[in-house]
């Protein structure tokens, strides 16, 4: 299980569906669960946008230790992979980091109206420990450091992400459609890049009458626009073989 942390991280990057559990202040000793859409920052830490008057936010103010149960596919939850993250949720200024704000809204555009409301704030969950269950015989505990130990710590890629996305969506939309067909076996009529990170990138694609987000993993980690270009060119060559 040497690559368990890589599998867990790729799974975490592939979904934005989770249940947030906090320590109830109203009913002492009981956990309080709530649905919590999230987006990862470039250090693979979950970012949630929650209201100051929400029950879970009041709970976090009293005790920032939380659990985030991340899952994908509701048809058979026990058979599918899932990841439980334990960490501390800390408020951050939602308007201070323009790159993070743009990244969040690309993935969750329906939240745009909340940014103008004073009672909504970003919270970053600093992962301390994780429990990953990928299937029978493939499970284990990971430290937060194990989960992110080889992620670049500088902000170079985060600062260049919007530029990379704009270039791909303007000049290489046809390539994104071919990626969807080659890697995921679907015929998309429209595709646009949503985000790119050191491990891969996400594409929002229209397939038939549905829209889906597809994940693409790089064979080698990237750290800036130049290495991103090399990885995307390599993928294009494999697609065009």
mmCIF file of C-alpha atoms in Angstrom, residues 15-107:
data_model
loop_
_atom_site.group_PDB
_atom_site.id
_atom_site.type_symbol
_atom_site.label_atom_id
_atom_site.label_comp_id
_atom_site.label_asym_id
_atom_site.label_seq_id
_atom_site.Cartn_x
_atom_site.Cartn_y
_atom_site.Cartn_z
ATOM 1 C CA UNK A 15 -15.035 14.808 -6.169
ATOM 2 C CA UNK A 16 -16.570 17.830 -4.470
ATOM 3 C CA UNK A 17 -19.246 16.007 -2.447
ATOM 4 C CA UNK A 18 -18.874 15.691 1.320
ATOM 5 C CA UNK A 19 -20.551 15.583 4.703
ATOM 6 C CA UNK A 20 -19.098 17.997 7.265
ATOM 7 C CA UNK A 21 -19.299 16.892 10.895
ATOM 8 C CA UNK A 22 -18.768 19.373 13.716
ATOM 9 C CA UNK A 23 -19.080 19.257 17.515
ATOM 10 C CA UNK A 24 -22.581 20.401 18.445
ATOM 11 C CA UNK A 25 -22.776 23.319 20.859
ATOM 12 C CA UNK A 26 -26.552 22.997 21.216
ATOM 13 C CA UNK A 27 -26.464 19.298 22.079
ATOM 14 C CA UNK A 28 -23.198 18.723 23.911
ATOM 15 C CA UNK A 29 -21.376 15.500 23.108
ATOM 16 C CA UNK A 30 -23.168 14.879 19.818
ATOM 17 C CA UNK A 31 -21.689 15.275 16.339
ATOM 18 C CA UNK A 32 -23.573 17.453 13.856
ATOM 19 C CA UNK A 33 -23.490 16.517 10.160
ATOM 20 C CA UNK A 34 -24.305 18.729 7.189
ATOM 21 C CA UNK A 35 -23.825 18.725 3.429
ATOM 22 C CA UNK A 36 -20.728 20.720 2.459
ATOM 23 C CA UNK A 37 -19.647 21.270 -1.144
ATOM 24 C CA UNK A 38 -15.929 21.998 -1.265
ATOM 25 C CA UNK A 39 -13.115 22.981 -3.595
ATOM 26 C CA UNK A 40 -9.459 22.119 -3.038
ATOM 27 C CA UNK A 41 -6.776 24.790 -2.931
ATOM 28 C CA UNK A 42 -3.395 24.125 -4.534
ATOM 29 C CA UNK A 43 -2.104 22.517 -1.335
ATOM 30 C CA UNK A 44 -4.963 19.993 -1.537
ATOM 31 C CA UNK A 45 -6.744 21.486 1.483
ATOM 32 C CA UNK A 46 -10.575 21.658 1.306
ATOM 33 C CA UNK A 47 -12.162 25.110 1.097
ATOM 34 C CA UNK A 48 -15.795 25.494 2.165
ATOM 35 C CA UNK A 49 -18.021 28.571 1.961
ATOM 36 C CA UNK A 50 -20.430 28.732 4.894
ATOM 37 C CA UNK A 51 -22.699 31.266 6.578
ATOM 38 C CA UNK A 52 -21.845 32.723 9.973
ATOM 39 C CA UNK A 53 -25.389 31.988 11.154
ATOM 40 C CA UNK A 54 -25.307 28.317 10.128
ATOM 41 C CA UNK A 55 -25.296 25.703 12.870
ATOM 42 C CA UNK A 56 -22.009 24.149 11.735
ATOM 43 C CA UNK A 57 -20.283 27.552 11.712
ATOM 44 C CA UNK A 58 -21.347 28.204 15.300
ATOM 45 C CA UNK A 59 -19.984 24.779 16.190
ATOM 46 C CA UNK A 60 -16.657 25.512 14.466
ATOM 47 C CA UNK A 61 -16.325 28.782 16.379
ATOM 48 C CA UNK A 62 -16.492 26.807 19.632
ATOM 49 C CA UNK A 63 -14.378 23.863 18.431
ATOM 50 C CA UNK A 64 -12.582 24.016 15.062
ATOM 51 C CA UNK A 65 -11.900 20.264 14.930
ATOM 52 C CA UNK A 66 -14.023 18.762 12.174
ATOM 53 C CA UNK A 67 -14.459 15.663 10.044
ATOM 54 C CA UNK A 68 -15.132 15.779 6.307
ATOM 55 C CA UNK A 69 -16.469 12.560 4.756
ATOM 56 C CA UNK A 70 -15.712 12.708 1.027
ATOM 57 C CA UNK A 71 -17.518 10.327 -1.308
ATOM 58 C CA UNK A 72 -18.417 9.864 -4.972
ATOM 59 C CA UNK A 73 -21.503 8.183 -6.368
ATOM 60 C CA UNK A 74 -24.558 7.632 -4.209
ATOM 61 C CA UNK A 75 -25.760 4.427 -5.879
ATOM 62 C CA UNK A 76 -23.721 2.092 -3.612
ATOM 63 C CA UNK A 77 -21.879 4.065 -0.960
ATOM 64 C CA UNK A 78 -20.474 1.028 0.838
ATOM 65 C CA UNK A 79 -18.965 -0.413 -2.347
ATOM 66 C CA UNK A 80 -17.516 2.872 -3.593
ATOM 67 C CA UNK A 81 -14.347 4.530 -2.344
ATOM 68 C CA UNK A 82 -14.591 7.092 0.434
ATOM 69 C CA UNK A 83 -12.215 9.284 2.373
ATOM 70 C CA UNK A 84 -12.636 10.674 5.886
ATOM 71 C CA UNK A 85 -10.572 13.762 6.650
ATOM 72 C CA UNK A 86 -9.917 14.939 10.198
ATOM 73 C CA UNK A 87 -8.632 18.461 10.630
ATOM 74 C CA UNK A 88 -9.142 21.999 11.855
ATOM 75 C CA UNK A 89 -11.384 24.501 10.062
ATOM 76 C CA UNK A 90 -10.106 28.078 10.084
ATOM 77 C CA UNK A 91 -11.774 31.170 8.628
ATOM 78 C CA UNK A 92 -9.942 32.974 5.829
ATOM 79 C CA UNK A 93 -10.800 36.195 4.006
ATOM 80 C CA UNK A 94 -12.846 35.217 0.943
ATOM 81 C CA UNK A 95 -11.801 38.415 -0.870
ATOM 82 C CA UNK A 96 -8.096 38.375 0.015
ATOM 83 C CA UNK A 97 -6.961 35.707 -2.466
ATOM 84 C CA UNK A 98 -8.386 36.465 -5.914
ATOM 85 C CA UNK A 99 -6.917 33.252 -7.359
ATOM 86 C CA UNK A 100 -8.688 31.112 -4.764
ATOM 87 C CA UNK A 101 -11.956 32.988 -5.220
ATOM 88 C CA UNK A 102 -11.831 32.483 -9.004
ATOM 89 C CA UNK A 103 -10.941 28.817 -8.586
ATOM 90 C CA UNK A 104 -13.826 28.230 -6.185
ATOM 91 C CA UNK A 105 -16.362 29.899 -8.492
ATOM 92 C CA UNK A 106 -15.186 27.986 -11.547
ATOM 93 C CA UNK A 107 -16.067 24.745 -9.797
#
